[in-house]
PDB file of C-alpha atoms in Angstrom:
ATOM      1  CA  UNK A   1      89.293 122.402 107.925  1.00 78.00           C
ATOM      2  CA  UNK A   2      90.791 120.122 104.877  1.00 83.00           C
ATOM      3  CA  UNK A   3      88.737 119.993 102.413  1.00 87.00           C
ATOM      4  CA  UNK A   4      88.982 115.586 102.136  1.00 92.00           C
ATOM      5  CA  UNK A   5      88.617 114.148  98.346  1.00 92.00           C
ATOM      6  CA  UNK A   6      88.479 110.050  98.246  1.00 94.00           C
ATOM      7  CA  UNK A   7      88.868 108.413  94.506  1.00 92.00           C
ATOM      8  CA  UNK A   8      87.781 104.940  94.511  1.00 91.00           C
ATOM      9  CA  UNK A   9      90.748 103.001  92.475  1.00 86.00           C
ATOM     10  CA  UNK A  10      88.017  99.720  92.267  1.00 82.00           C
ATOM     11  CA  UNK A  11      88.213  99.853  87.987  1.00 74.00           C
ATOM     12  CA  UNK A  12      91.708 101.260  87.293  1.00 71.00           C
ATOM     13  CA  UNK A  13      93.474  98.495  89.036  1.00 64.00           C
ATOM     14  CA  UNK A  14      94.515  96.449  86.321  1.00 62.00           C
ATOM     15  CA  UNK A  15      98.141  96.764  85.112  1.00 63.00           C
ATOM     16  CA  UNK A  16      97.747  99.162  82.365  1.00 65.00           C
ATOM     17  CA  UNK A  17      94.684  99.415  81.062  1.00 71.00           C
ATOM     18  CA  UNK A  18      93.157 102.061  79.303  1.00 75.00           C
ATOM     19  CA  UNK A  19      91.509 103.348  82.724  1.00 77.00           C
ATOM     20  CA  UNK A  20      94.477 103.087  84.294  1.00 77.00           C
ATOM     21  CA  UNK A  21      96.788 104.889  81.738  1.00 78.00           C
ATOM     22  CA  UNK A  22      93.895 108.076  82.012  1.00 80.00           C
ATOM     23  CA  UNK A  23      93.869 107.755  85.601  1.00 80.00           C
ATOM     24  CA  UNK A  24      97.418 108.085  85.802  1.00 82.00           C
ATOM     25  CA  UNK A  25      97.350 111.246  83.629  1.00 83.00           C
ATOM     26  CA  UNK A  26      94.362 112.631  85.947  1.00 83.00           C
ATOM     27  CA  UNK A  27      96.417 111.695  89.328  1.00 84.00           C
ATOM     28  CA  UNK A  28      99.866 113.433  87.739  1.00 84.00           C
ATOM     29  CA  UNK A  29      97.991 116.697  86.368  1.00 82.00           C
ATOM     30  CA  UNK A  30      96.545 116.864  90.161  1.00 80.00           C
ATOM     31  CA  UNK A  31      99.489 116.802  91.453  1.00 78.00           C
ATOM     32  CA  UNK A  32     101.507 118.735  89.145  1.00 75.00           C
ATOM     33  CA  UNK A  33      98.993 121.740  89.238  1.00 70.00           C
ATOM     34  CA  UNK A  34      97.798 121.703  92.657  1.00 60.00           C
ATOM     35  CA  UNK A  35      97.050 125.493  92.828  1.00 53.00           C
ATOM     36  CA  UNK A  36      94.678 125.490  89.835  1.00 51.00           C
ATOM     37  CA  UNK A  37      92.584 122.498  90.896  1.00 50.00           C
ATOM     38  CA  UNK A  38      90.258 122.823  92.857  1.00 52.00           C
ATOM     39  CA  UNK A  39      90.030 126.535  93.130  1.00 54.00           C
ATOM     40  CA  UNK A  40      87.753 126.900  95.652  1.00 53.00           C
ATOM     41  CA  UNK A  41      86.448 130.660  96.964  1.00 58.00           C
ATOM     42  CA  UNK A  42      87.555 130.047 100.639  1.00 59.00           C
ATOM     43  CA  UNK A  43      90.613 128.545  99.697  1.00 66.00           C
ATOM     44  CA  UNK A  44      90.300 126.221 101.953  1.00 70.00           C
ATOM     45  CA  UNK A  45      93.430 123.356 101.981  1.00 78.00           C
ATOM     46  CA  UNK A  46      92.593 119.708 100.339  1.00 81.00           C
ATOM     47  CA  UNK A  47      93.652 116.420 100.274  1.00 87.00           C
ATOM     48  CA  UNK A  48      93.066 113.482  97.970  1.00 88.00           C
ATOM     49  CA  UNK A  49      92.825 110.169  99.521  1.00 92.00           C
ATOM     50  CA  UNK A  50      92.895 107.209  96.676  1.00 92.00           C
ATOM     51  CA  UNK A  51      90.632 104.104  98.333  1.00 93.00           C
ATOM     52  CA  UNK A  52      92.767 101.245  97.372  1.00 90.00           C
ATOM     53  CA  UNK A  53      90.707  97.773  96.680  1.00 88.00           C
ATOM     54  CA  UNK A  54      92.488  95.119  98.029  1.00 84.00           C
ATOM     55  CA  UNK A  55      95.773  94.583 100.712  1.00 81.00           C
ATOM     56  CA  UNK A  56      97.680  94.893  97.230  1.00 78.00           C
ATOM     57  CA  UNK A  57      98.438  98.612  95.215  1.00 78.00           C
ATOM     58  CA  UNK A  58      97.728  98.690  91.688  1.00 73.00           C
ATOM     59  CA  UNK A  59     100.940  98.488  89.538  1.00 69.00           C
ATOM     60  CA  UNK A  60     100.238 101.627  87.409  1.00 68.00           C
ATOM     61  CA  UNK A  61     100.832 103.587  90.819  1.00 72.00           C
ATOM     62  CA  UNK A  62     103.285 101.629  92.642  1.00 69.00           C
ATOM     63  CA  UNK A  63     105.942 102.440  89.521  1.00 66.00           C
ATOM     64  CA  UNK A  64     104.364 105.873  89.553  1.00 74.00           C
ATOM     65  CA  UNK A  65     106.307 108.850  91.142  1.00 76.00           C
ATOM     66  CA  UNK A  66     102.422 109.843  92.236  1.00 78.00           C
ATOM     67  CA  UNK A  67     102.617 110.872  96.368  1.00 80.00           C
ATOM     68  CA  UNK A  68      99.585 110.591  97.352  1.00 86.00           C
ATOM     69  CA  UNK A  69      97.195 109.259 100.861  1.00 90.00           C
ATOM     70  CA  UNK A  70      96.044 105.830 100.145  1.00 91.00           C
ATOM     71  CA  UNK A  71      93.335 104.021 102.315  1.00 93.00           C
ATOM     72  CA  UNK A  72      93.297 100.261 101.580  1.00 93.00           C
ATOM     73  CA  UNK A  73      89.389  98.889 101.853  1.00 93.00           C
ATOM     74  CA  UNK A  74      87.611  96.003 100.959  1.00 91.00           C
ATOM     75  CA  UNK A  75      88.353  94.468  97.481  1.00 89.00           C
ATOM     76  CA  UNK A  76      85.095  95.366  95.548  1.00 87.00           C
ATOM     77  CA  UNK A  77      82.312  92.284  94.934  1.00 86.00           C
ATOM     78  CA  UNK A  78      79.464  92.041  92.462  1.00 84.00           C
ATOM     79  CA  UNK A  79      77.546  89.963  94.702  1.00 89.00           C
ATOM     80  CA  UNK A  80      78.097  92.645  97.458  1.00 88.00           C
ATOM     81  CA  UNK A  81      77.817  95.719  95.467  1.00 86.00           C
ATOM     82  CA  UNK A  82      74.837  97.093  97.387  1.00 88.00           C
ATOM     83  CA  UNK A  83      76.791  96.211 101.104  1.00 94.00           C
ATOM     84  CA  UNK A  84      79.579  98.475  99.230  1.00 94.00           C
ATOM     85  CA  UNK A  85      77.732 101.413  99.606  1.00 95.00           C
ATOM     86  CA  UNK A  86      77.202 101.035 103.435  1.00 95.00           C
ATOM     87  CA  UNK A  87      81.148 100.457 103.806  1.00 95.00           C
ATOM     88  CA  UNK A  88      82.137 103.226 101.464  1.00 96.00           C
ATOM     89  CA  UNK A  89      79.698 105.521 103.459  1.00 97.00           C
ATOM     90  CA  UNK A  90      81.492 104.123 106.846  1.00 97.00           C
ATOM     91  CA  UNK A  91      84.934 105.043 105.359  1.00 96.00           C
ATOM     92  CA  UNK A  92      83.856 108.462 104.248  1.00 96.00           C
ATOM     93  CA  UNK A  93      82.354 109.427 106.905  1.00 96.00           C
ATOM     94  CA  UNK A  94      85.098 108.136 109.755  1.00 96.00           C
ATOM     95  CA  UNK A  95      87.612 109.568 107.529  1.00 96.00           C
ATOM     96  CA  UNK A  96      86.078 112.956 107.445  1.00 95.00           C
ATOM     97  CA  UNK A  97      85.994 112.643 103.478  1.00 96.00           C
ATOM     98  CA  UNK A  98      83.881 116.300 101.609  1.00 93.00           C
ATOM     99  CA  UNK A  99      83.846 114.520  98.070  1.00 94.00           C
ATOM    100  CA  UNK A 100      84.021 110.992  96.626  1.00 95.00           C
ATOM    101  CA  UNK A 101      85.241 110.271  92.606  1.00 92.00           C
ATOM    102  CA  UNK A 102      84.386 107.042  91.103  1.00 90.00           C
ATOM    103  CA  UNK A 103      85.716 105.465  88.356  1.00 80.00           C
ATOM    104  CA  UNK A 104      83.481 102.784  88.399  1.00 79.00           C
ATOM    105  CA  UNK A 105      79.886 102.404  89.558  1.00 81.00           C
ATOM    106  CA  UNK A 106      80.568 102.550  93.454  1.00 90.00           C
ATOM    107  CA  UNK A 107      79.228 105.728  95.356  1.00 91.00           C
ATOM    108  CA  UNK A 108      78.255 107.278  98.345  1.00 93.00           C
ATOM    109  CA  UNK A 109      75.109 107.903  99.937  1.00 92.00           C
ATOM    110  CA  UNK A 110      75.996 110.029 102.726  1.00 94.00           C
ATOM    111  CA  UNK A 111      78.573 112.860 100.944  1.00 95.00           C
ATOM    112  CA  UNK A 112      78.201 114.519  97.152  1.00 94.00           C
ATOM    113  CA  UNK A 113      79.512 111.765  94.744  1.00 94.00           C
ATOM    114  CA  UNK A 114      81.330 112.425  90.640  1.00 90.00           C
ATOM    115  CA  UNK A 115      81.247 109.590  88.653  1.00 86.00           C
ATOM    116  CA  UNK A 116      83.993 109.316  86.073  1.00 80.00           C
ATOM    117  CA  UNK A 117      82.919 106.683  83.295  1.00 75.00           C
ATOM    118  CA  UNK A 118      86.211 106.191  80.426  1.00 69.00           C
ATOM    119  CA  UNK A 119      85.529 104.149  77.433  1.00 68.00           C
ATOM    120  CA  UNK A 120      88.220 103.482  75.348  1.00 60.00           C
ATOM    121  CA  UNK A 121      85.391 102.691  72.197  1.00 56.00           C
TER     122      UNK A 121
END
């Protein structure tokens, strides 16, 4: 069984920005050095699935050489930020996902959640 990783894109969707240039760096280092993340005991395989916000993908990683599974969901709404929770639990759980990563304040109720907060200050 894959071991299923989702990263929520929702604050590193802005052309360059400090989140995204880190996120980039993250994403490449991943995927670079595949065999020494995630070095699990039962060596089970994993995937990372980035949740794209929006029908549109964020510039910093349509230029990048990054070759990864993206899921396009809902565009992420203040007003709506408690409803987000029930739809990223839907996705995560029809998409058989073991771990969500936030870079932003959206999470999970239903799977173990990280929370990745960058300031640039």
């Amino acid at each position: 069984m894959t071991f299923k990783i989702a990263i929520d894109t929702v604050f590193f969707n802005r052309q360059f920005s400090g989140i995204s240039k880190v996120w980039l760096n993250i994403l490449t280092g991943i995927q670079n050095n595949v065999q020494f993340i995630l070095d699990n005991q039962d060596h089970r395989p994993y995937e990372i699935i980035l949740l794209i916000r929006g029908q549109k993908m964020p510039e910093v990683l349509a230029i990048s050489k990054l070759k990864y599974k993206c899921l396009f969901i809902p565009d992420f709404q203040y007003p709506l930020m408690y409803q987000d929770v029930d739809i990223l639990n839907h996705i995560c759980k029809n998409n058989d996902i073991s771990l969500f990563i936030s870079t932003y304040f959206t999470y999970c109720d239903v799977i173990p959640n990280i929370l990745m907060i960058h300031d640039m200050i």
